[in-house]
């Protein structure tokens, strides 16, 4: 078994910033006509002077404190040089932990279920422009167009130590980090491209390969899975793995070579003379500490204590802040809290995922979900009916009461009617009844027949018991 090492560099947009990192252009660039959200600073025109958006520092400090990092008392910005069409200045304003320069925070950790992933450092940096490939992909398009709307948007780069060893862990790391960022209110991870990652992967006997710019936690898992088997095969065939940068082709689900890796020397980092160092005062840190919101780990504990749900369910809810908020709103209207959790996790989420929807796009609000659960509890509808109503609530915005009236689907609560139907089914299937007497598994077939005749309006457990009693007496 080869030893595998995985380290991530996660780039997260600070989507809660109103303006870009060094100019007053709005940081919300999504959906705007190309190159309309720009000014001399973020276009990188000669002579334009950047002015630091101090809210970005506050956000970076919040993240650093949440991850238990050491906060630097002085931060500096550096110019990281490289030639690339998406960066007209030919350098990116970033941070670097080197002689005379400091990143905003160093160290820290993110706890996963059974492991701690150490953080190496946190940088504040600007995003480059977006390259558009009109006649294909990055590798096949015959020309490239540039949209500077995104250029200069504030980001944090969060770099881990190579502490992960499985693709699944990398995915969980990003999901957990995203939840932390969302609870801090600095990043809305559901915005397209708001969280991207570079994955560094090495296997025993080979050098490290960096896969650039992967767009989602799921794709990070897939890209790493692909890389590990590619690298293992290369090592075992004696070809070796050399240090390089690769690109994740999300269409073809493979990584392809991009270039051999630059080294730090190539970047010619030096302090940006336009941006003076910033003193991070103890009182600023104290202010931020005293106003820190509840974080995912605390929220999981609170959910278990306050709602009596198990750790697994609490974790699933809290890993998606929108879902956790929704859960708490349902509990205001309906107080069997574990039932709410299982409906959301087992059913509600499934229908959202089916159409790749975010919870904010669902048309079924907390009150409708609570109403559905109440109707189920007081026997107005059955679990089967509830499961049929749910997708129509989510996609069409119908209330469960409306659906009940429109479909005439209510629970069959009249026991004499139900008994009649059961008797009818038993009479129609004498052979099956004989078998069912010998083998109780066969009862399920009879239950199915009754369910059909009632139009799914009976509770299967009740029907089962009724049949069991009756055939015992036959
Ligand atoms: P660079 O600046 O060249 O990208 P860094 O030293 O910042 O390099 O490391 C980048 C990432 O590579 C970090 O997340 C780190 O954990 C990871 N890394 C370092 N060594 C290895 C390795 N042998 N295998 C996998 N990942 C590694
Ligand atoms: Mg790097
Ligand atoms: Zn601008």
mmCIF file of C-alpha atoms in Angstrom, residues 14-407:
data_model
loop_
_atom_site.group_PDB
_atom_site.id
_atom_site.type_symbol
_atom_site.label_atom_id
_atom_site.label_comp_id
_atom_site.label_asym_id
_atom_site.label_seq_id
_atom_site.Cartn_x
_atom_site.Cartn_y
_atom_site.Cartn_z
ATOM 1 C CA UNK A 14 -15.238 37.041 0.344
ATOM 2 C CA UNK A 15 -18.674 37.399 -1.212
ATOM 3 C CA UNK A 16 -19.935 39.476 1.716
ATOM 4 C CA UNK A 17 -17.571 42.328 0.810
ATOM 5 C CA UNK A 18 -19.485 45.119 -0.906
ATOM 6 C CA UNK A 19 -16.518 46.260 -2.953
ATOM 7 C CA UNK A 20 -13.425 44.676 -4.475
ATOM 8 C CA UNK A 21 -10.216 44.355 -2.494
ATOM 9 C CA UNK A 22 -8.397 47.488 -3.675
ATOM 10 C CA UNK A 23 -10.990 49.622 -5.496
ATOM 11 C CA UNK A 24 -14.607 50.676 -5.111
ATOM 12 C CA UNK A 25 -16.077 48.461 -7.873
ATOM 13 C CA UNK A 26 -18.833 46.182 -6.544
ATOM 14 C CA UNK A 27 -17.533 42.733 -5.674
ATOM 15 C CA UNK A 28 -20.749 41.158 -6.952
ATOM 16 C CA UNK A 29 -19.838 40.551 -10.576
ATOM 17 C CA UNK A 30 -22.160 37.629 -11.315
ATOM 18 C CA UNK A 31 -24.304 38.044 -14.424
ATOM 19 C CA UNK A 32 -22.968 41.481 -15.433
ATOM 20 C CA UNK A 33 -22.059 42.230 -19.061
ATOM 21 C CA UNK A 34 -18.366 41.429 -19.625
ATOM 22 C CA UNK A 35 -15.920 44.156 -18.610
ATOM 23 C CA UNK A 36 -18.594 46.447 -17.188
ATOM 24 C CA UNK A 37 -17.604 46.037 -13.534
ATOM 25 C CA UNK A 38 -14.151 47.602 -13.781
ATOM 26 C CA UNK A 39 -12.014 50.685 -13.080
ATOM 27 C CA UNK A 40 -8.356 51.634 -13.652
ATOM 28 C CA UNK A 41 -7.279 49.842 -10.448
ATOM 29 C CA UNK A 42 -8.805 46.439 -11.176
ATOM 30 C CA UNK A 43 -7.908 46.694 -14.861
ATOM 31 C CA UNK A 44 -4.333 47.166 -13.703
ATOM 32 C CA UNK A 45 -3.747 50.384 -15.653
ATOM 33 C CA UNK A 46 -0.346 51.999 -15.055
ATOM 34 C CA UNK A 47 -0.408 54.586 -12.275
ATOM 35 C CA UNK A 48 -3.623 53.400 -10.653
ATOM 36 C CA UNK A 49 -3.192 53.162 -6.878
ATOM 37 C CA UNK A 50 -4.831 50.375 -4.848
ATOM 38 C CA UNK A 51 -6.562 51.238 -1.563
ATOM 39 C CA UNK A 52 -7.112 48.315 0.821
ATOM 40 C CA UNK A 53 -10.671 47.394 1.786
ATOM 41 C CA UNK A 54 -10.306 47.039 5.565
ATOM 42 C CA UNK A 55 -13.406 44.890 5.949
ATOM 43 C CA UNK A 56 -11.418 42.157 4.209
ATOM 44 C CA UNK A 57 -8.960 42.240 7.106
ATOM 45 C CA UNK A 58 -11.794 41.869 9.587
ATOM 46 C CA UNK A 59 -13.140 38.865 7.646
ATOM 47 C CA UNK A 60 -9.682 37.288 7.409
ATOM 48 C CA UNK A 61 -9.202 37.710 11.162
ATOM 49 C CA UNK A 62 -12.577 36.083 11.825
ATOM 50 C CA UNK A 63 -11.543 33.086 9.736
ATOM 51 C CA UNK A 64 -8.123 32.928 11.414
ATOM 52 C CA UNK A 65 -9.670 33.005 14.870
ATOM 53 C CA UNK A 66 -12.285 30.406 13.925
ATOM 54 C CA UNK A 67 -9.529 28.028 12.761
ATOM 55 C CA UNK A 68 -7.352 28.685 15.810
ATOM 56 C CA UNK A 69 -4.570 30.299 13.780
ATOM 57 C CA UNK A 70 -1.845 32.619 15.086
ATOM 58 C CA UNK A 71 -2.764 36.106 13.975
ATOM 59 C CA UNK A 72 0.129 38.242 12.731
ATOM 60 C CA UNK A 73 0.461 41.629 14.461
ATOM 61 C CA UNK A 74 1.514 43.231 11.204
ATOM 62 C CA UNK A 75 0.436 42.298 7.718
ATOM 63 C CA UNK A 76 1.983 43.188 4.406
ATOM 64 C CA UNK A 77 1.018 42.794 0.788
ATOM 65 C CA UNK A 78 3.394 41.427 -1.788
ATOM 66 C CA UNK A 79 3.461 41.367 -5.537
ATOM 67 C CA UNK A 80 3.468 37.808 -6.846
ATOM 68 C CA UNK A 81 4.761 37.999 -10.390
ATOM 69 C CA UNK A 82 3.800 35.795 -13.243
ATOM 70 C CA UNK A 83 2.813 36.371 -16.804
ATOM 71 C CA UNK A 84 -0.683 35.287 -17.592
ATOM 72 C CA UNK A 85 -3.312 36.920 -19.793
ATOM 73 C CA UNK A 86 -5.861 37.108 -16.965
ATOM 74 C CA UNK A 87 -3.628 39.478 -14.994
ATOM 75 C CA UNK A 88 -2.793 42.699 -16.768
ATOM 76 C CA UNK A 89 -0.427 44.022 -14.072
ATOM 77 C CA UNK A 90 1.671 40.879 -14.486
ATOM 78 C CA UNK A 91 1.521 40.458 -10.757
ATOM 79 C CA UNK A 92 -1.150 39.502 -8.291
ATOM 80 C CA UNK A 93 -1.391 41.364 -5.007
ATOM 81 C CA UNK A 94 -1.143 38.643 -2.375
ATOM 82 C CA UNK A 95 0.624 37.855 0.877
ATOM 83 C CA UNK A 96 3.693 35.809 1.564
ATOM 84 C CA UNK A 97 5.282 34.506 4.668
ATOM 85 C CA UNK A 98 8.910 35.339 4.064
ATOM 86 C CA UNK A 99 11.634 37.716 5.187
ATOM 87 C CA UNK A 100 9.979 41.024 6.112
ATOM 88 C CA UNK A 101 6.544 40.005 4.855
ATOM 89 C CA UNK A 102 3.675 38.418 6.744
ATOM 90 C CA UNK A 103 0.462 36.616 5.842
ATOM 91 C CA UNK A 104 -2.576 37.470 7.932
ATOM 92 C CA UNK A 105 -2.564 34.220 9.918
ATOM 93 C CA UNK A 106 -0.448 31.109 10.348
ATOM 94 C CA UNK A 107 -1.282 27.649 11.687
ATOM 95 C CA UNK A 108 -4.618 26.440 12.988
ATOM 96 C CA UNK A 109 -6.718 23.396 12.185
ATOM 97 C CA UNK A 110 -10.021 22.070 10.905
ATOM 98 C CA UNK A 111 -11.512 19.099 12.736
ATOM 99 C CA UNK A 112 -12.981 16.365 10.593
ATOM 100 C CA UNK A 113 -14.841 13.412 12.066
ATOM 101 C CA UNK A 114 -11.811 11.388 13.089
ATOM 102 C CA UNK A 115 -8.922 13.655 12.198
ATOM 103 C CA UNK A 116 -7.488 17.145 12.470
ATOM 104 C CA UNK A 117 -6.220 18.824 9.331
ATOM 105 C CA UNK A 118 -3.570 21.420 10.109
ATOM 106 C CA UNK A 119 -3.694 24.784 8.405
ATOM 107 C CA UNK A 120 -0.394 26.176 7.148
ATOM 108 C CA UNK A 121 -1.385 29.769 6.478
ATOM 109 C CA UNK A 122 -4.153 32.141 5.431
ATOM 110 C CA UNK A 123 -3.535 34.843 2.803
ATOM 111 C CA UNK A 124 -5.604 37.752 1.628
ATOM 112 C CA UNK A 125 -5.355 38.128 -2.147
ATOM 113 C CA UNK A 126 -7.108 39.447 -5.220
ATOM 114 C CA UNK A 127 -8.736 37.274 -7.864
ATOM 115 C CA UNK A 128 -7.512 37.611 -11.460
ATOM 116 C CA UNK A 129 -9.831 38.165 -14.424
ATOM 117 C CA UNK A 130 -11.835 35.320 -15.873
ATOM 118 C CA UNK A 131 -10.656 33.672 -19.081
ATOM 119 C CA UNK A 132 -13.347 32.577 -21.490
ATOM 120 C CA UNK A 133 -12.728 29.925 -24.106
ATOM 121 C CA UNK A 134 -15.237 30.522 -26.899
ATOM 122 C CA UNK A 135 -14.460 27.575 -29.155
ATOM 123 C CA UNK A 136 -13.855 24.822 -26.632
ATOM 124 C CA UNK A 137 -12.024 24.311 -23.372
ATOM 125 C CA UNK A 138 -8.920 25.878 -21.903
ATOM 126 C CA UNK A 139 -6.855 23.392 -23.868
ATOM 127 C CA UNK A 140 -8.690 23.331 -27.183
ATOM 128 C CA UNK A 141 -10.119 26.815 -27.789
ATOM 129 C CA UNK A 142 -8.463 28.626 -30.694
ATOM 130 C CA UNK A 143 -8.647 31.947 -28.855
ATOM 131 C CA UNK A 144 -9.313 33.323 -25.367
ATOM 132 C CA UNK A 145 -11.413 36.268 -24.231
ATOM 133 C CA UNK A 146 -10.976 38.063 -20.931
ATOM 134 C CA UNK A 147 -13.618 39.387 -18.592
ATOM 135 C CA UNK A 148 -12.219 41.683 -15.894
ATOM 136 C CA UNK A 149 -15.448 41.896 -13.882
ATOM 137 C CA UNK A 150 -14.007 39.430 -11.399
ATOM 138 C CA UNK A 151 -10.538 40.968 -11.390
ATOM 139 C CA UNK A 152 -9.664 42.353 -7.956
ATOM 140 C CA UNK A 153 -12.413 40.563 -6.032
ATOM 141 C CA UNK A 154 -11.246 39.855 -2.472
ATOM 142 C CA UNK A 155 -10.288 36.286 -1.639
ATOM 143 C CA UNK A 156 -8.712 34.276 1.098
ATOM 144 C CA UNK A 157 -6.287 31.548 0.242
ATOM 145 C CA UNK A 158 -6.362 28.889 2.950
ATOM 146 C CA UNK A 159 -3.486 26.426 2.671
ATOM 147 C CA UNK A 160 -3.409 23.119 4.556
ATOM 148 C CA UNK A 161 -0.551 20.888 5.542
ATOM 149 C CA UNK A 162 -0.513 17.636 3.517
ATOM 150 C CA UNK A 163 -2.490 15.883 6.273
ATOM 151 C CA UNK A 164 -5.166 14.207 4.185
ATOM 152 C CA UNK A 165 -4.687 10.743 2.772
ATOM 153 C CA UNK A 166 -7.976 9.980 1.052
ATOM 154 C CA UNK A 167 -9.989 11.838 -1.592
ATOM 155 C CA UNK A 168 -13.067 11.704 0.656
ATOM 156 C CA UNK A 169 -11.230 13.621 3.385
ATOM 157 C CA UNK A 170 -10.397 16.428 0.988
ATOM 158 C CA UNK A 171 -14.053 16.723 0.105
ATOM 159 C CA UNK A 172 -15.089 16.725 3.757
ATOM 160 C CA UNK A 173 -12.454 19.346 4.507
ATOM 161 C CA UNK A 174 -13.876 21.698 1.902
ATOM 162 C CA UNK A 175 -17.460 21.077 3.035
ATOM 163 C CA UNK A 176 -16.525 21.771 6.641
ATOM 164 C CA UNK A 177 -14.539 24.870 5.704
ATOM 165 C CA UNK A 178 -17.443 26.115 3.631
ATOM 166 C CA UNK A 179 -19.785 25.664 6.570
ATOM 167 C CA UNK A 180 -17.380 27.607 8.813
ATOM 168 C CA UNK A 181 -17.141 30.436 6.269
ATOM 169 C CA UNK A 182 -20.912 30.548 5.914
ATOM 170 C CA UNK A 183 -21.458 30.600 9.661
ATOM 171 C CA UNK A 184 -18.992 33.467 9.908
ATOM 172 C CA UNK A 185 -20.986 35.220 7.205
ATOM 173 C CA UNK A 186 -17.967 35.965 5.016
ATOM 174 C CA UNK A 187 -18.730 33.751 2.024
ATOM 175 C CA UNK A 188 -21.812 32.364 0.349
ATOM 176 C CA UNK A 189 -20.454 29.080 -0.948
ATOM 177 C CA UNK A 190 -23.482 28.472 -3.153
ATOM 178 C CA UNK A 191 -22.400 31.254 -5.519
ATOM 179 C CA UNK A 192 -20.832 29.723 -8.622
ATOM 180 C CA UNK A 193 -17.034 29.841 -8.377
ATOM 181 C CA UNK A 194 -16.998 31.272 -4.839
ATOM 182 C CA UNK A 195 -14.945 28.364 -3.480
ATOM 183 C CA UNK A 196 -12.274 26.759 -5.647
ATOM 184 C CA UNK A 197 -9.327 24.625 -4.733
ATOM 185 C CA UNK A 198 -5.936 23.464 -5.927
ATOM 186 C CA UNK A 199 -5.242 19.896 -4.838
ATOM 187 C CA UNK A 200 -1.680 18.735 -4.192
ATOM 188 C CA UNK A 201 -1.273 14.994 -4.399
ATOM 189 C CA UNK A 202 1.707 12.706 -4.033
ATOM 190 C CA UNK A 203 2.102 8.967 -3.722
ATOM 191 C CA UNK A 204 5.059 7.105 -2.292
ATOM 192 C CA UNK A 205 7.904 7.025 -4.784
ATOM 193 C CA UNK A 206 6.756 10.104 -6.700
ATOM 194 C CA UNK A 207 6.860 13.876 -6.507
ATOM 195 C CA UNK A 208 3.929 16.119 -5.751
ATOM 196 C CA UNK A 209 1.512 17.149 -8.465
ATOM 197 C CA UNK A 210 -0.720 20.202 -8.160
ATOM 198 C CA UNK A 211 -4.153 20.066 -9.809
ATOM 199 C CA UNK A 212 -5.310 23.632 -10.365
ATOM 200 C CA UNK A 213 -8.590 25.372 -9.994
ATOM 201 C CA UNK A 214 -11.167 22.714 -9.190
ATOM 202 C CA UNK A 215 -14.643 24.183 -8.879
ATOM 203 C CA UNK A 216 -16.444 22.086 -6.256
ATOM 204 C CA UNK A 217 -15.870 19.807 -3.279
ATOM 205 C CA UNK A 218 -17.217 16.858 -5.264
ATOM 206 C CA UNK A 219 -14.834 17.508 -8.133
ATOM 207 C CA UNK A 220 -11.928 17.809 -5.697
ATOM 208 C CA UNK A 221 -12.723 14.273 -4.576
ATOM 209 C CA UNK A 222 -12.958 13.025 -8.174
ATOM 210 C CA UNK A 223 -9.788 14.799 -9.336
ATOM 211 C CA UNK A 224 -7.763 13.398 -6.429
ATOM 212 C CA UNK A 225 -9.147 9.896 -6.976
ATOM 213 C CA UNK A 226 -8.068 10.128 -10.602
ATOM 214 C CA UNK A 227 -4.615 11.486 -9.708
ATOM 215 C CA UNK A 228 -3.905 8.801 -7.128
ATOM 216 C CA UNK A 229 -4.559 5.964 -9.539
ATOM 217 C CA UNK A 230 -2.673 7.710 -12.350
ATOM 218 C CA UNK A 231 0.346 8.312 -10.104
ATOM 219 C CA UNK A 232 0.308 4.811 -8.604
ATOM 220 C CA UNK A 233 0.252 3.285 -12.053
ATOM 221 C CA UNK A 234 3.167 5.502 -13.166
ATOM 222 C CA UNK A 235 5.234 4.569 -10.110
ATOM 223 C CA UNK A 236 4.564 0.858 -10.401
ATOM 224 C CA UNK A 237 5.511 0.909 -14.103
ATOM 225 C CA UNK A 238 8.793 2.547 -13.144
ATOM 226 C CA UNK A 239 7.953 5.778 -14.995
ATOM 227 C CA UNK A 240 8.017 7.911 -11.857
ATOM 228 C CA UNK A 241 5.977 11.053 -11.192
ATOM 229 C CA UNK A 242 7.643 14.420 -11.699
ATOM 230 C CA UNK A 243 6.684 17.725 -10.141
ATOM 231 C CA UNK A 244 4.114 19.404 -12.357
ATOM 232 C CA UNK A 245 0.914 21.386 -12.498
ATOM 233 C CA UNK A 246 -2.134 19.758 -14.005
ATOM 234 C CA UNK A 247 -5.586 20.873 -14.993
ATOM 235 C CA UNK A 248 -8.848 19.154 -13.992
ATOM 236 C CA UNK A 249 -11.003 18.659 -17.055
ATOM 237 C CA UNK A 250 -14.419 18.494 -15.427
ATOM 238 C CA UNK A 251 -16.107 17.394 -18.662
ATOM 239 C CA UNK A 252 -13.863 14.441 -19.384
ATOM 240 C CA UNK A 253 -13.249 13.756 -15.669
ATOM 241 C CA UNK A 254 -9.471 13.497 -16.070
ATOM 242 C CA UNK A 255 -6.433 15.617 -15.192
ATOM 243 C CA UNK A 256 -4.138 16.805 -17.995
ATOM 244 C CA UNK A 257 -0.650 18.342 -17.850
ATOM 245 C CA UNK A 258 -0.455 22.155 -17.834
ATOM 246 C CA UNK A 259 3.135 23.106 -17.150
ATOM 247 C CA UNK A 260 6.062 22.217 -14.993
ATOM 248 C CA UNK A 261 5.708 24.016 -11.732
ATOM 249 C CA UNK A 262 7.094 27.510 -11.016
ATOM 250 C CA UNK A 263 9.156 27.730 -7.867
ATOM 251 C CA UNK A 264 8.865 30.509 -5.318
ATOM 252 C CA UNK A 265 11.890 32.215 -6.884
ATOM 253 C CA UNK A 266 10.018 32.527 -10.164
ATOM 254 C CA UNK A 267 7.352 34.628 -8.481
ATOM 255 C CA UNK A 268 9.856 37.305 -7.362
ATOM 256 C CA UNK A 269 7.780 38.200 -4.325
ATOM 257 C CA UNK A 270 8.418 41.654 -2.947
ATOM 258 C CA UNK A 271 6.425 44.025 -0.738
ATOM 259 C CA UNK A 272 3.997 46.150 -2.750
ATOM 260 C CA UNK A 273 5.237 49.748 -2.393
ATOM 261 C CA UNK A 274 1.692 51.068 -2.998
ATOM 262 C CA UNK A 275 0.336 49.330 0.098
ATOM 263 C CA UNK A 276 1.903 50.149 3.464
ATOM 264 C CA UNK A 277 2.028 47.433 6.152
ATOM 265 C CA UNK A 278 -1.000 47.317 8.464
ATOM 266 C CA UNK A 279 -0.748 47.001 12.216
ATOM 267 C CA UNK A 280 -3.199 44.457 13.623
ATOM 268 C CA UNK A 281 -4.020 45.765 17.080
ATOM 269 C CA UNK A 282 -4.936 43.661 20.100
ATOM 270 C CA UNK A 283 -8.124 45.675 20.519
ATOM 271 C CA UNK A 284 -9.240 44.856 16.970
ATOM 272 C CA UNK A 285 -8.712 41.165 17.707
ATOM 273 C CA UNK A 286 -10.590 41.461 21.010
ATOM 274 C CA UNK A 287 -13.505 43.183 19.245
ATOM 275 C CA UNK A 288 -13.728 40.397 16.705
ATOM 276 C CA UNK A 289 -13.392 37.665 19.332
ATOM 277 C CA UNK A 290 -16.232 39.102 21.370
ATOM 278 C CA UNK A 291 -18.587 39.212 18.393
ATOM 279 C CA UNK A 292 -17.829 35.788 16.908
ATOM 280 C CA UNK A 293 -20.987 33.987 15.795
ATOM 281 C CA UNK A 294 -21.772 30.381 16.671
ATOM 282 C CA UNK A 295 -19.528 28.015 14.690
ATOM 283 C CA UNK A 296 -20.448 24.622 13.173
ATOM 284 C CA UNK A 297 -18.926 22.452 15.937
ATOM 285 C CA UNK A 298 -20.756 24.410 18.635
ATOM 286 C CA UNK A 299 -23.939 24.313 16.621
ATOM 287 C CA UNK A 300 -23.770 20.523 16.232
ATOM 288 C CA UNK A 301 -23.467 20.180 20.019
ATOM 289 C CA UNK A 302 -26.351 22.584 20.567
ATOM 290 C CA UNK A 303 -28.565 20.725 18.065
ATOM 291 C CA UNK A 304 -27.954 17.445 19.897
ATOM 292 C CA UNK A 305 -28.733 18.980 23.286
ATOM 293 C CA UNK A 306 -31.615 21.247 22.297
ATOM 294 C CA UNK A 307 -33.409 19.059 19.757
ATOM 295 C CA UNK A 308 -32.450 15.574 20.945
ATOM 296 C CA UNK A 309 -31.131 14.501 17.549
ATOM 297 C CA UNK A 310 -28.132 12.238 17.025
ATOM 298 C CA UNK A 311 -24.674 13.461 16.080
ATOM 299 C CA UNK A 312 -24.897 12.152 12.537
ATOM 300 C CA UNK A 313 -28.086 14.050 11.768
ATOM 301 C CA UNK A 314 -26.865 17.174 13.553
ATOM 302 C CA UNK A 315 -23.698 17.085 11.449
ATOM 303 C CA UNK A 316 -25.531 16.621 8.158
ATOM 304 C CA UNK A 317 -27.759 19.596 8.951
ATOM 305 C CA UNK A 318 -24.990 21.904 10.126
ATOM 306 C CA UNK A 319 -22.639 21.118 7.226
ATOM 307 C CA UNK A 320 -25.117 23.065 5.098
ATOM 308 C CA UNK A 321 -25.844 26.315 6.913
ATOM 309 C CA UNK A 322 -28.924 27.016 4.801
ATOM 310 C CA UNK A 323 -30.348 23.614 5.734
ATOM 311 C CA UNK A 324 -29.558 24.098 9.436
ATOM 312 C CA UNK A 325 -31.272 27.499 9.434
ATOM 313 C CA UNK A 326 -34.269 25.978 7.669
ATOM 314 C CA UNK A 327 -34.387 23.169 10.212
ATOM 315 C CA UNK A 328 -34.524 25.623 13.078
ATOM 316 C CA UNK A 329 -37.347 27.521 11.410
ATOM 317 C CA UNK A 330 -39.404 24.326 11.012
ATOM 318 C CA UNK A 331 -38.901 23.529 14.699
ATOM 319 C CA UNK A 332 -40.606 26.819 15.596
ATOM 320 C CA UNK A 333 -43.815 25.386 14.116
ATOM 321 C CA UNK A 334 -43.566 21.704 14.957
ATOM 322 C CA UNK A 335 -42.015 20.183 18.025
ATOM 323 C CA UNK A 336 -41.156 16.577 17.226
ATOM 324 C CA UNK A 337 -37.598 17.658 16.401
ATOM 325 C CA UNK A 338 -36.118 14.265 15.434
ATOM 326 C CA UNK A 339 -38.990 13.783 12.941
ATOM 327 C CA UNK A 340 -38.186 17.146 11.366
ATOM 328 C CA UNK A 341 -34.518 16.141 11.050
ATOM 329 C CA UNK A 342 -35.249 12.829 9.394
ATOM 330 C CA UNK A 343 -37.792 14.294 6.960
ATOM 331 C CA UNK A 344 -35.321 16.985 5.873
ATOM 332 C CA UNK A 345 -32.325 14.670 5.604
ATOM 333 C CA UNK A 346 -33.999 11.618 4.069
ATOM 334 C CA UNK A 347 -36.640 13.174 1.861
ATOM 335 C CA UNK A 348 -36.446 16.936 1.489
ATOM 336 C CA UNK A 349 -32.745 16.941 0.543
ATOM 337 C CA UNK A 350 -33.262 14.142 -1.933
ATOM 338 C CA UNK A 351 -35.784 16.152 -3.930
ATOM 339 C CA UNK A 352 -33.554 19.220 -3.870
ATOM 340 C CA UNK A 353 -30.569 17.201 -5.082
ATOM 341 C CA UNK A 354 -32.675 15.607 -7.799
ATOM 342 C CA UNK A 355 -32.950 19.004 -9.508
ATOM 343 C CA UNK A 356 -29.651 20.391 -8.234
ATOM 344 C CA UNK A 357 -31.507 23.055 -6.255
ATOM 345 C CA UNK A 358 -30.340 25.099 -3.294
ATOM 346 C CA UNK A 359 -32.583 25.242 -0.278
ATOM 347 C CA UNK A 360 -33.203 28.927 -0.968
ATOM 348 C CA UNK A 361 -34.803 27.932 -4.294
ATOM 349 C CA UNK A 362 -37.276 25.540 -2.726
ATOM 350 C CA UNK A 363 -40.893 26.648 -2.815
ATOM 351 C CA UNK A 364 -41.791 24.696 0.309
ATOM 352 C CA UNK A 365 -41.164 26.923 3.297
ATOM 353 C CA UNK A 366 -40.733 25.891 6.947
ATOM 354 C CA UNK A 367 -44.432 26.379 7.720
ATOM 355 C CA UNK A 368 -45.519 24.050 4.910
ATOM 356 C CA UNK A 369 -43.079 21.395 6.067
ATOM 357 C CA UNK A 370 -44.388 21.740 9.621
ATOM 358 C CA UNK A 371 -47.963 21.461 8.346
ATOM 359 C CA UNK A 372 -47.115 18.273 6.457
ATOM 360 C CA UNK A 373 -45.623 16.751 9.608
ATOM 361 C CA UNK A 374 -48.670 17.740 11.668
ATOM 362 C CA UNK A 375 -51.048 16.172 9.137
ATOM 363 C CA UNK A 376 -48.964 13.024 9.284
ATOM 364 C CA UNK A 377 -48.962 12.982 13.056
ATOM 365 C CA UNK A 378 -52.713 13.428 13.470
ATOM 366 C CA UNK A 379 -53.399 10.730 10.891
ATOM 367 C CA UNK A 380 -54.866 12.988 8.187
ATOM 368 C CA UNK A 381 -52.332 11.632 5.718
ATOM 369 C CA UNK A 382 -50.056 8.602 5.602
ATOM 370 C CA UNK A 383 -46.296 8.537 5.243
ATOM 371 C CA UNK A 384 -46.720 7.408 1.627
ATOM 372 C CA UNK A 385 -48.955 10.366 0.896
ATOM 373 C CA UNK A 386 -46.532 12.717 2.637
ATOM 374 C CA UNK A 387 -43.738 11.435 0.426
ATOM 375 C CA UNK A 388 -45.846 12.082 -2.667
ATOM 376 C CA UNK A 389 -46.736 15.589 -1.596
ATOM 377 C CA UNK A 390 -43.210 16.686 -0.766
ATOM 378 C CA UNK A 391 -41.772 17.094 -4.292
ATOM 379 C CA UNK A 392 -44.867 19.022 -5.396
ATOM 380 C CA UNK A 393 -44.504 21.286 -2.385
ATOM 381 C CA UNK A 394 -40.832 21.888 -3.186
ATOM 382 C CA UNK A 395 -41.140 22.351 -6.960
ATOM 383 C CA UNK A 396 -44.634 23.845 -7.286
ATOM 384 C CA UNK A 397 -45.122 25.609 -3.976
ATOM 385 C CA UNK A 398 -48.408 23.837 -3.211
ATOM 386 C CA UNK A 399 -49.360 23.547 0.452
ATOM 387 C CA UNK A 400 -50.049 20.039 1.762
ATOM 388 C CA UNK A 401 -53.676 21.010 2.433
ATOM 389 C CA UNK A 402 -54.128 22.208 -1.142
ATOM 390 C CA UNK A 403 -52.622 18.962 -2.432
ATOM 391 C CA UNK A 404 -54.892 16.934 -0.211
ATOM 392 C CA UNK A 405 -57.957 18.737 -1.527
ATOM 393 C CA UNK A 406 -56.818 18.531 -5.151
ATOM 394 C CA UNK A 407 -55.878 14.836 -5.071
#
